[in-house]
Amino acid sequence: MLLKLRVDPATALLYPEGWQSWTPTTTYGATDEPFQPVDDAHRLMGYGPGACGPGFIGSGLLAVRPAHDEAIRLFAAPSPLEIHPIRAVLEDDLLLLDAEGPVVEHATGTNHIPTALRSWAVEFAAGAGIGPVRPAPRVWCSWYQYFTDVTEADIVDNLAAMDARALPVDVVQIDDGYQRDIGDWLEPSERFADLGALVSRIRTAGRRAGIWVAPFLVGEHSRVAAEHPEWLVPGAKPGWNWGQKLTALDLANAAVHEHLVRVFSTLSALGIDYFKLDFLYAGAIPGDHRSVTAAIAAYRDGLRVIRAAVGDQAYLVGCGAPTLASVGLVDAMRVSPDTAPYVEPMSGDLSSPGQRSAIMTGRARQWQNMVLWRNDPDCLLARQEVAERETWAAHVASVDGLRSVSDRINGLDEWGLATTRDYLSRGTRSAGPTPRSDRDRDS
């Protein structure tokens, strides 16, 4: 038992930090029921090891306001390498706190949770050696219009539309669908005849090239899984997606490091300098023979290998990533589940895509912006068929973080095009890579 904290159940608030980008995260009342996964599949992919069960569970960070007029008590991991669940269970007027690893309590002097969190983040960032947050490029992404059916022609058509409409897009990012399978990143799908030529075309147009990779994830149907089972973590269960069982690369394996260097050096040599790194949680989950601590250490080593392969000037965006375990290793971080053209998550789980999921968690993590990284609230979707597009546009603009858009440009109506132009125009102007140097009830 870490401690017993007397609280006023009627006015006490808790903020438990979610394990990864998609984990539902918000400020709760002490008598609320925290969000739980709807099934085991969502638990594996969205909630993390030790992140379910009774009470409120913060992944390396838990803030408590004992009563309306009392200062926040903030309990946190001492470093990004020591991220463990911190649990709080209410019994009458006592909050019972426990943790599975080292925890440091921080004095805050405020009863406002976002202020307390941001002050702590400044200290945590300094301890992790983070300097000023880098300027972010403005991005067009293929995902939310084309999903895995994207083709080389789709990229070319939108590249031409950016020029015709004079949209201020710095990076054209090719998302999931260009690769043969999950894990086979250097083998193109039948819809991409020549990735290198496409990248060259993007750069010749005066824009930067970006790409989506889930670097630590391997699909059971992939060539990597078939040819190198010794590269995979025994017992690791990152979930099911793309119609197949998923597994994870063993980031403590020197041969896996060589594989990552080969993949990312090749992509970088094509002229790609913007990398959306997705499903990163796969690199940090324990297996049969490794602890949570060992998994996090290996995960951080894996991200360092990628950084070394692409160089300091490349821009790295984390997604589906263990939040606090990633501090100091990415330039921008997705701070919510995926958005969607619809509001409610189809699965009923708030770790799943949906505007309500993305707004709730993205808003709750606003304290991280420009301190730990530049927050990525996900892409602006402005086409007519997007439900409540005005509400979603207002949310992504309010975050003022990484600005990306994901519509077929020539399919936008007048409002959609004007909103897209305005959103991008207010973002950071970035002609090239830059050297590294819902429920806020207590506001």
CSV table of C-alpha atoms in Angstrom, one decimal:
chain,number,residue,atom,x,y,z
A,1,MET,CA,0.0,0.0,0.0
A,2,LEU,CA,1.4,3.4,-1.1
A,3,LEU,CA,-0.8,5.4,1.2
A,4,LYS,CA,-4.4,6.0,2.4
A,5,LEU,CA,-5.7,9.5,1.4
A,6,ARG,CA,-8.8,11.0,3.0
A,7,VAL,CA,-11.0,12.6,0.4
A,8,ASP,CA,-14.4,14.2,0.0
A,9,PRO,CA,-16.2,11.7,-2.3
A,10,ALA,CA,-18.5,14.4,-3.5
A,11,THR,CA,-15.9,16.8,-4.8
A,12,ALA,CA,-12.7,14.8,-5.1
A,13,LEU,CA,-11.3,14.4,-8.7
A,14,LEU,CA,-8.8,12.0,-10.2
A,15,TYR,CA,-6.8,12.1,-13.4
A,16,PRO,CA,-5.2,8.7,-14.3
A,17,GLU,CA,-3.0,8.9,-17.3
A,18,GLY,CA,-3.8,6.3,-19.9
A,19,TRP,CA,-1.3,3.7,-21.0
A,20,GLN,CA,-1.0,4.7,-24.6
A,21,SER,CA,-2.4,7.2,-27.2
A,22,TRP,CA,-5.7,5.4,-27.6
A,23,THR,CA,-6.4,4.6,-23.9
A,24,PRO,CA,-9.5,6.6,-22.7
A,25,THR,CA,-8.2,9.4,-20.5
A,26,THR,CA,-10.1,12.0,-18.7
A,27,THR,CA,-10.7,13.6,-15.2
A,28,TYR,CA,-13.1,11.6,-13.1
A,29,GLY,CA,-15.1,12.2,-10.0
A,30,ALA,CA,-14.2,9.9,-7.1
A,31,THR,CA,-17.5,8.0,-7.4
A,32,ASP,CA,-17.4,7.6,-11.2
A,33,GLU,CA,-16.8,4.3,-12.9
A,34,PRO,CA,-13.6,4.6,-15.0
A,35,PHE,CA,-13.8,3.4,-18.6
A,36,GLN,CA,-13.1,-0.3,-19.1
A,37,PRO,CA,-12.5,-2.3,-22.3
A,38,VAL,CA,-15.6,-3.9,-23.8
A,39,ASP,CA,-13.8,-7.1,-24.6
A,40,ASP,CA,-10.4,-8.8,-24.4
A,41,ALA,CA,-9.4,-7.6,-27.9
A,42,HIS,CA,-9.7,-4.0,-26.9
A,43,ARG,CA,-7.9,-4.7,-23.6
A,44,LEU,CA,-4.9,-6.1,-25.5
A,45,MET,CA,-4.7,-3.2,-28.0
A,46,GLY,CA,-5.9,-0.2,-26.0
A,47,TYR,CA,-5.4,-0.5,-22.3
A,48,GLY,CA,-2.1,-2.2,-21.6
A,49,PRO,CA,-0.6,-4.6,-19.1
A,50,GLY,CA,-2.0,-4.1,-15.6
A,51,ALA,CA,-4.3,-1.3,-16.8
A,52,CYS,CA,-7.7,-2.9,-16.0
A,53,GLY,CA,-9.5,-4.0,-12.8
A,54,PRO,CA,-11.0,-2.2,-9.9
A,55,GLY,CA,-10.4,1.5,-9.2
A,56,PHE,CA,-8.6,4.2,-11.2
A,57,ILE,CA,-5.4,3.2,-12.8
A,58,GLY,CA,-2.8,5.7,-14.0
A,59,SER,CA,0.0,4.5,-16.2
A,60,GLY,CA,3.0,6.1,-14.4
A,61,LEU,CA,0.9,9.2,-13.4
A,62,LEU,CA,-2.1,9.8,-11.1
A,63,ALA,CA,-3.3,13.2,-10.0
A,64,VAL,CA,-5.8,13.5,-7.1
A,65,ARG,CA,-7.7,16.5,-5.8
A,66,PRO,CA,-8.8,15.3,-2.4
A,67,ALA,CA,-11.5,18.0,-2.0
A,68,HIS,CA,-12.7,21.1,-3.9
A,69,ASP,CA,-10.4,23.5,-2.0
A,70,GLU,CA,-7.4,21.2,-1.5
A,71,ALA,CA,-4.2,21.2,-3.6
A,72,ILE,CA,-3.6,18.4,-6.1
A,73,ARG,CA,-1.6,15.4,-4.9
A,74,LEU,CA,0.4,14.1,-7.8
A,75,PHE,CA,2.0,10.7,-7.9
A,76,ALA,CA,4.3,9.9,-10.8
A,77,ALA,CA,7.0,7.6,-12.1
A,78,PRO,CA,10.5,9.0,-11.6
A,79,SER,CA,11.6,8.5,-15.2
A,80,PRO,CA,10.3,7.3,-18.6
A,81,LEU,CA,12.0,3.9,-17.9
A,82,GLU,CA,9.9,3.2,-14.8
A,83,ILE,CA,6.3,3.4,-15.9
A,84,HIS,CA,4.1,1.2,-13.8
A,85,PRO,CA,0.4,1.2,-13.0
A,86,ILE,CA,-0.7,3.4,-10.0
A,87,ARG,CA,-4.0,2.3,-8.6
A,88,ALA,CA,-6.5,4.2,-6.5
A,89,VAL,CA,-9.6,2.5,-5.0
A,90,LEU,CA,-12.2,4.5,-3.0
A,91,GLU,CA,-13.5,3.0,0.2
A,92,ASP,CA,-16.0,5.3,1.9
A,93,ASP,CA,-13.9,8.5,2.3
A,94,LEU,CA,-10.5,6.9,1.9
A,95,LEU,CA,-8.7,6.6,-1.3
A,96,LEU,CA,-6.3,3.6,-1.2
A,97,LEU,CA,-3.3,4.1,-3.4
A,98,ASP,CA,-0.9,1.4,-4.5
A,99,ALA,CA,1.7,1.1,-7.2
A,100,GLU,CA,3.6,-1.7,-9.0
A,101,GLY,CA,6.8,0.3,-9.2
A,102,PRO,CA,8.6,3.4,-7.8
A,103,VAL,CA,6.5,6.5,-7.4
A,104,VAL,CA,7.4,10.0,-6.4
A,105,GLU,CA,4.8,12.4,-4.9
A,106,HIS,CA,5.0,16.0,-6.2
A,107,ALA,CA,3.7,19.1,-4.4
A,108,THR,CA,1.6,21.2,-6.7
A,109,GLY,CA,0.2,24.2,-4.8
A,110,THR,CA,-2.9,24.3,-7.0
A,111,ASN,CA,-6.3,22.7,-7.0
A,112,HIS,CA,-6.5,22.9,-10.8
A,113,ILE,CA,-5.6,19.5,-12.4
A,114,PRO,CA,-4.4,20.7,-15.8
A,115,THR,CA,-2.1,23.3,-14.2
A,116,ALA,CA,-0.7,20.7,-11.8
A,117,LEU,CA,-0.1,18.3,-14.7
A,118,ARG,CA,1.6,20.8,-16.9
A,119,SER,CA,3.9,22.0,-14.1
A,120,TRP,CA,4.8,18.4,-13.4
A,121,ALA,CA,5.4,17.8,-17.2
A,122,VAL,CA,7.9,20.6,-17.3
A,123,GLU,CA,9.9,19.0,-14.5
A,124,PHE,CA,9.6,15.5,-16.1
A,125,ALA,CA,10.7,16.8,-19.5
A,126,ALA,CA,13.7,18.5,-18.0
A,127,GLY,CA,14.7,15.3,-16.3
A,128,ALA,CA,14.4,13.4,-19.6
A,129,GLY,CA,16.6,16.0,-21.3
A,130,ILE,CA,14.0,17.4,-23.6
A,131,GLY,CA,14.8,20.8,-25.2
A,132,PRO,CA,12.4,23.1,-27.0
A,133,VAL,CA,9.7,21.3,-29.0
A,134,ARG,CA,10.4,21.4,-32.7
A,135,PRO,CA,8.2,23.2,-35.3
A,136,ALA,CA,5.8,20.9,-37.0
A,137,PRO,CA,5.2,20.6,-40.7
A,138,ARG,CA,1.7,20.8,-42.2
A,139,VAL,CA,0.6,17.5,-43.5
A,140,TRP,CA,-1.8,15.9,-45.9
A,141,CYS,CA,-2.4,12.2,-45.0
A,142,SER,CA,-4.1,9.6,-47.2
A,143,TRP,CA,-5.6,7.5,-44.4
A,144,TYR,CA,-9.1,8.9,-43.6
A,145,GLN,CA,-10.1,9.2,-47.3
A,146,TYR,CA,-8.7,6.0,-48.7
A,147,PHE,CA,-7.8,3.8,-45.8
A,148,THR,CA,-5.9,0.6,-46.9
A,149,ASP,CA,-7.3,0.9,-50.4
A,150,VAL,CA,-5.0,3.8,-51.2
A,151,THR,CA,-3.3,3.7,-54.6
A,152,GLU,CA,-0.3,5.5,-56.1
A,153,ALA,CA,-2.8,7.3,-58.4
A,154,ASP,CA,-4.6,8.7,-55.3
A,155,ILE,CA,-1.4,10.3,-54.0
A,156,VAL,CA,-0.6,11.8,-57.4
A,157,ASP,CA,-4.2,13.2,-57.8
A,158,ASN,CA,-4.1,14.9,-54.5
A,159,LEU,CA,-0.6,16.2,-55.1
A,160,ALA,CA,-1.8,17.9,-58.2
A,161,ALA,CA,-4.9,19.3,-56.3
A,162,MET,CA,-2.6,20.8,-53.7
A,163,ASP,CA,-0.8,22.7,-56.4
A,164,ALA,CA,-4.0,23.7,-58.2
A,165,ARG,CA,-5.6,24.9,-55.0
A,166,ALA,CA,-2.4,26.4,-53.6
A,167,LEU,CA,-2.8,24.6,-50.3
A,168,PRO,CA,0.0,25.2,-47.8
A,169,VAL,CA,0.9,21.5,-47.4
A,170,ASP,CA,4.5,20.8,-46.4
A,171,VAL,CA,4.4,16.9,-46.2
A,172,VAL,CA,2.5,14.5,-48.3
A,173,GLN,CA,2.2,11.4,-46.1
A,174,ILE,CA,1.4,8.0,-47.6
A,175,ASP,CA,-0.4,5.9,-45.0
A,176,ASP,CA,-1.2,2.2,-44.5
A,177,GLY,CA,-1.8,0.3,-47.8
A,178,TYR,CA,1.4,0.9,-49.7
A,179,GLN,CA,3.1,-2.2,-48.1
A,180,ARG,CA,2.6,-5.9,-48.9
A,181,ASP,CA,1.9,-6.8,-45.3
A,182,ILE,CA,2.3,-5.7,-41.7
A,183,GLY,CA,6.1,-6.0,-41.1
A,184,ASP,CA,7.1,-6.2,-44.8
A,185,TRP,CA,7.6,-2.4,-45.1
A,186,LEU,CA,10.1,-2.5,-48.1
A,187,GLU,CA,7.8,-4.7,-50.2
A,188,PRO,CA,5.2,-2.7,-52.0
A,189,SER,CA,1.6,-3.7,-52.5
A,190,GLU,CA,0.2,-4.2,-56.0
A,191,ARG,CA,-1.2,-0.7,-55.9
A,192,PHE,CA,2.3,0.9,-55.6
A,193,ALA,CA,4.5,0.1,-58.5
A,194,ASP,CA,7.5,2.3,-57.5
A,195,LEU,CA,7.5,3.9,-54.1
A,196,GLY,CA,10.9,5.6,-54.8
A,197,ALA,CA,9.5,7.3,-58.0
A,198,LEU,CA,6.4,8.5,-56.1
A,199,VAL,CA,8.6,10.0,-53.4
A,200,SER,CA,10.7,11.7,-56.0
A,201,ARG,CA,7.5,13.1,-57.6
A,202,ILE,CA,6.4,14.5,-54.3
A,203,ARG,CA,9.8,16.2,-53.6
A,204,THR,CA,10.0,17.5,-57.2
A,205,ALA,CA,6.7,19.3,-56.5
A,206,GLY,CA,8.4,21.1,-53.7
A,207,ARG,CA,6.9,19.1,-50.8
A,208,ARG,CA,8.3,16.7,-48.3
A,209,ALA,CA,7.5,13.0,-48.4
A,210,GLY,CA,6.1,11.1,-45.3
A,211,ILE,CA,5.2,7.6,-44.7
A,212,TRP,CA,3.3,5.4,-42.2
A,213,VAL,CA,5.0,2.5,-40.5
A,214,ALA,CA,4.0,0.2,-37.6
A,215,PRO,CA,7.7,-0.6,-37.0
A,216,PHE,CA,7.4,-3.0,-34.0
A,217,LEU,CA,4.3,-4.9,-35.2
A,218,VAL,CA,4.4,-8.1,-37.3
A,219,GLY,CA,1.4,-9.8,-38.9
A,220,GLU,CA,1.3,-13.6,-38.8
A,221,HIS,CA,0.9,-13.6,-42.7
A,222,SER,CA,4.0,-11.5,-43.3
A,223,ARG,CA,7.3,-12.6,-44.8
A,224,VAL,CA,9.1,-11.4,-41.6
A,225,ALA,CA,7.0,-13.7,-39.4
A,226,ALA,CA,7.6,-16.7,-41.7
A,227,GLU,CA,11.3,-16.2,-42.2
A,228,HIS,CA,12.3,-14.9,-38.8
A,229,PRO,CA,10.3,-16.3,-35.9
A,230,GLU,CA,13.3,-15.9,-33.7
A,231,TRP,CA,12.8,-12.1,-34.0
A,232,LEU,CA,9.4,-12.2,-32.3
A,233,VAL,CA,8.7,-11.9,-28.6
A,234,PRO,CA,7.4,-15.3,-27.2
A,235,GLY,CA,4.0,-14.8,-25.7
A,236,ALA,CA,3.5,-11.2,-26.8
A,237,LYS,CA,-0.1,-10.5,-27.7
A,238,PRO,CA,-0.6,-7.1,-29.4
A,239,GLY,CA,-4.0,-8.1,-30.7
A,240,TRP,CA,-5.8,-8.8,-34.0
A,241,ASN,CA,-6.1,-6.5,-37.0
A,242,TRP,CA,-5.8,-6.6,-40.8
A,243,GLY,CA,-7.6,-10.0,-40.7
A,244,GLN,CA,-4.7,-11.7,-38.8
A,245,LYS,CA,-3.1,-12.3,-35.5
A,246,LEU,CA,-0.4,-9.8,-34.6
A,247,THR,CA,2.9,-10.3,-32.8
A,248,ALA,CA,5.8,-8.0,-31.8
A,249,LEU,CA,9.4,-7.7,-32.7
A,250,ASP,CA,11.9,-8.4,-29.9
A,251,LEU,CA,13.6,-5.0,-29.5
A,252,ALA,CA,16.3,-6.5,-27.3
A,253,ASN,CA,17.5,-8.6,-30.2
A,254,ALA,CA,20.5,-7.2,-32.1
A,255,ALA,CA,19.3,-8.8,-35.4
A,256,VAL,CA,16.0,-6.9,-35.0
A,257,HIS,CA,18.0,-3.7,-34.6
A,258,GLU,CA,19.7,-4.5,-37.8
A,259,HIS,CA,16.4,-5.1,-39.5
A,260,LEU,CA,15.0,-1.7,-38.3
A,261,VAL,CA,18.2,0.1,-39.5
A,262,ARG,CA,17.8,-1.5,-42.9
A,263,VAL,CA,14.1,-0.6,-43.2
A,264,PHE,CA,14.4,3.0,-42.1
A,265,SER,CA,17.7,3.7,-43.8
A,266,THR,CA,16.1,2.5,-47.0
A,267,LEU,CA,13.0,4.7,-46.6
A,268,SER,CA,15.2,7.6,-45.6
A,269,ALA,CA,17.4,7.1,-48.7
A,270,LEU,CA,14.3,7.4,-50.9
A,271,GLY,CA,13.9,10.9,-49.6
A,272,ILE,CA,11.3,10.4,-46.9
A,273,ASP,CA,11.9,12.5,-43.8
A,274,TYR,CA,8.5,12.4,-42.0
A,275,PHE,CA,7.6,9.1,-40.3
A,276,LYS,CA,4.3,8.4,-38.6
A,277,LEU,CA,5.2,5.5,-36.3
A,278,ASP,CA,2.0,3.7,-35.4
A,279,PHE,CA,1.0,0.8,-33.1
A,280,LEU,CA,4.1,1.5,-31.1
A,281,TYR,CA,2.6,-0.1,-28.0
A,282,ALA,CA,3.6,-3.5,-29.5
A,283,GLY,CA,7.2,-2.8,-28.7
A,284,ALA,CA,6.5,-2.2,-25.0
A,285,ILE,CA,4.3,-5.2,-24.0
A,286,PRO,CA,5.8,-7.9,-21.9
A,287,GLY,CA,6.0,-11.5,-23.1
A,288,ASP,CA,6.7,-14.9,-21.5
A,289,HIS,CA,10.2,-14.1,-20.3
A,290,ARG,CA,10.4,-10.3,-19.9
A,291,SER,CA,9.0,-7.9,-17.4
A,292,VAL,CA,7.2,-4.6,-18.0
A,293,THR,CA,10.4,-2.7,-17.1
A,294,ALA,CA,12.5,-4.7,-19.5
A,295,ALA,CA,9.9,-4.3,-22.2
A,296,ILE,CA,10.0,-0.5,-21.8
A,297,ALA,CA,13.8,-0.4,-21.9
A,298,ALA,CA,13.7,-2.4,-25.1
A,299,TYR,CA,11.0,-0.2,-26.5
A,300,ARG,CA,13.0,3.0,-25.9
A,301,ASP,CA,16.1,1.4,-27.5
A,302,GLY,CA,14.0,0.5,-30.5
A,303,LEU,CA,12.9,4.1,-31.0
A,304,ARG,CA,16.5,5.2,-30.6
A,305,VAL,CA,17.6,2.8,-33.4
A,306,ILE,CA,15.0,4.3,-35.7
A,307,ARG,CA,16.1,7.9,-34.9
A,308,ALA,CA,19.7,7.0,-35.6
A,309,ALA,CA,18.7,5.4,-38.9
A,310,VAL,CA,16.7,8.4,-40.2
A,311,GLY,CA,18.8,11.2,-38.7
A,312,ASP,CA,18.1,14.0,-36.3
A,313,GLN,CA,16.4,16.2,-39.0
A,314,ALA,CA,13.6,13.7,-39.7
A,315,TYR,CA,10.3,14.3,-38.0
A,316,LEU,CA,8.9,11.4,-35.9
A,317,VAL,CA,5.3,11.2,-34.9
A,318,GLY,CA,4.3,8.6,-32.3
A,319,CYS,CA,0.8,7.0,-32.4
A,320,GLY,CA,-0.7,4.1,-30.5
A,321,ALA,CA,2.3,4.7,-28.3
A,322,PRO,CA,2.9,4.3,-24.6
A,323,THR,CA,2.7,7.9,-23.5
A,324,LEU,CA,5.1,8.5,-20.7
A,325,ALA,CA,7.5,5.8,-21.9
A,326,SER,CA,8.0,7.7,-25.1
A,327,VAL,CA,9.0,11.0,-23.6
A,328,GLY,CA,12.1,12.4,-25.3
A,329,LEU,CA,12.0,10.1,-28.3
A,330,VAL,CA,9.4,11.6,-30.7
A,331,ASP,CA,8.7,15.1,-32.0
A,332,ALA,CA,4.9,14.8,-31.9
A,333,MET,CA,2.5,12.4,-30.2
A,334,ARG,CA,-1.0,11.3,-31.0
A,335,VAL,CA,-2.8,12.1,-27.7
A,336,SER,CA,-6.1,10.3,-28.5
A,337,PRO,CA,-7.7,7.4,-30.3
A,338,ASP,CA,-8.2,7.8,-34.1
A,339,THR,CA,-10.9,10.1,-35.2
A,340,ALA,CA,-13.5,8.9,-37.8
A,341,PRO,CA,-16.2,10.2,-40.1
A,342,TYR,CA,-18.6,9.3,-37.4
A,343,VAL,CA,-19.0,10.4,-33.8
A,344,GLU,CA,-19.5,7.3,-31.6
A,345,PRO,CA,-17.0,4.4,-31.7
A,346,MET,CA,-18.6,1.5,-33.5
A,347,SER,CA,-17.3,-1.0,-31.0
A,348,GLY,CA,-18.7,0.9,-28.0
A,349,ASP,CA,-15.2,1.1,-26.6
A,350,LEU,CA,-13.7,4.6,-26.2
A,351,SER,CA,-10.2,3.3,-27.2
A,352,SER,CA,-11.7,2.8,-30.7
A,353,PRO,CA,-12.0,5.3,-33.6
A,354,GLY,CA,-14.7,8.0,-33.2
A,355,GLN,CA,-14.9,11.7,-32.8
A,356,ARG,CA,-16.2,11.5,-29.2
A,357,SER,CA,-13.3,9.3,-28.2
A,358,ALA,CA,-10.8,11.5,-29.8
A,359,ILE,CA,-12.2,14.7,-28.4
A,360,MET,CA,-12.5,13.5,-24.8
A,361,THR,CA,-8.9,12.1,-24.6
A,362,GLY,CA,-7.3,14.7,-26.7
A,363,ARG,CA,-8.8,17.5,-24.6
A,364,ALA,CA,-7.7,15.8,-21.4
A,365,ARG,CA,-4.1,15.6,-22.6
A,366,GLN,CA,-3.8,19.1,-23.7
A,367,TRP,CA,-1.4,19.8,-20.8
A,368,GLN,CA,1.3,17.8,-22.7
A,369,ASN,CA,1.3,20.1,-25.7
A,370,MET,CA,4.6,22.0,-26.3
A,371,VAL,CA,6.1,20.5,-23.1
A,372,LEU,CA,6.6,16.8,-23.8
A,373,TRP,CA,6.1,17.1,-27.5
A,374,ARG,CA,3.7,18.7,-30.0
A,375,ASN,CA,0.3,17.2,-29.5
A,376,ASP,CA,-1.3,15.4,-32.5
A,377,PRO,CA,-5.1,15.6,-32.2
A,378,ASP,CA,-5.4,13.6,-35.4
A,379,CYS,CA,-6.4,14.8,-38.9
A,380,LEU,CA,-8.9,17.5,-39.8
A,381,LEU,CA,-11.8,15.8,-41.7
A,382,ALA,CA,-13.8,18.5,-43.6
A,383,ARG,CA,-15.7,16.8,-46.3
A,384,GLN,CA,-19.5,16.9,-46.3
A,385,GLU,CA,-20.1,13.2,-45.4
A,386,VAL,CA,-18.2,13.7,-42.1
A,387,ALA,CA,-20.7,13.8,-39.2
A,388,GLU,CA,-20.5,17.0,-37.0
A,389,ARG,CA,-17.5,18.2,-39.1
A,390,GLU,CA,-17.8,21.7,-37.6
A,391,THR,CA,-17.4,20.3,-34.0
A,392,TRP,CA,-14.4,18.2,-35.1
A,393,ALA,CA,-12.8,21.1,-36.9
A,394,ALA,CA,-13.1,23.3,-33.8
A,395,HIS,CA,-11.5,20.6,-31.6
A,396,VAL,CA,-8.4,20.1,-33.8
A,397,ALA,CA,-7.9,23.9,-34.1
A,398,SER,CA,-8.2,24.3,-30.3
A,399,VAL,CA,-5.3,21.9,-29.7
A,400,ASP,CA,-2.9,24.0,-31.8
A,401,GLY,CA,-0.6,21.1,-32.3
A,402,LEU,CA,0.5,19.1,-35.3
A,403,ARG,CA,-1.8,20.1,-38.2
A,404,SER,CA,-2.7,17.4,-40.6
A,405,VAL,CA,-5.7,17.0,-43.0
A,406,SER,CA,-7.0,13.8,-44.7
A,407,ASP,CA,-9.7,14.4,-47.3
A,408,ARG,CA,-9.6,14.0,-51.1
A,409,ILE,CA,-8.9,17.7,-51.9
A,410,ASN,CA,-11.0,17.8,-55.1
A,411,GLY,CA,-14.0,16.3,-53.2
A,412,LEU,CA,-14.2,19.2,-50.7
A,413,ASP,CA,-17.1,21.6,-50.9
A,414,GLU,CA,-16.6,25.3,-50.4
A,415,TRP,CA,-16.8,25.1,-46.6
A,416,GLY,CA,-14.5,22.1,-46.5
A,417,LEU,CA,-11.9,23.7,-48.7
A,418,ALA,CA,-11.9,27.0,-46.8
A,419,THR,CA,-11.7,25.3,-43.4
A,420,THR,CA,-8.8,23.1,-44.7
A,421,ARG,CA,-6.9,26.1,-46.0
A,422,ASP,CA,-7.5,28.1,-42.8
A,423,TYR,CA,-6.4,25.2,-40.6
A,424,LEU,CA,-3.2,24.6,-42.5
A,425,SER,CA,-2.4,28.3,-42.9
A,426,ARG,CA,-2.4,28.8,-39.1
A,427,GLY,CA,0.1,26.0,-38.7
A,428,THR,CA,3.9,26.2,-38.5
A,429,ARG,CA,5.4,27.0,-41.8
A,430,SER,CA,8.1,24.4,-42.5
A,431,ALA,CA,9.8,24.3,-45.9
A,432,GLY,CA,12.1,21.6,-44.9
A,433,PRO,CA,13.3,19.5,-41.9
A,434,THR,CA,14.4,21.5,-38.9
A,435,PRO,CA,17.5,20.5,-36.9
A,436,ARG,CA,16.7,18.9,-33.5
A,437,SER,CA,17.9,21.2,-30.8
A,438,ASP,CA,-14.0,16.7,-21.9
A,439,ARG,CA,-14.3,16.9,-18.6
A,440,ASP,CA,-12.2,19.5,-17.1
A,441,ARG,CA,-14.6,19.9,-14.2
A,442,ASP,CA,-12.2,21.7,-12.0
A,443,SER,CA,-11.5,24.6,-14.4
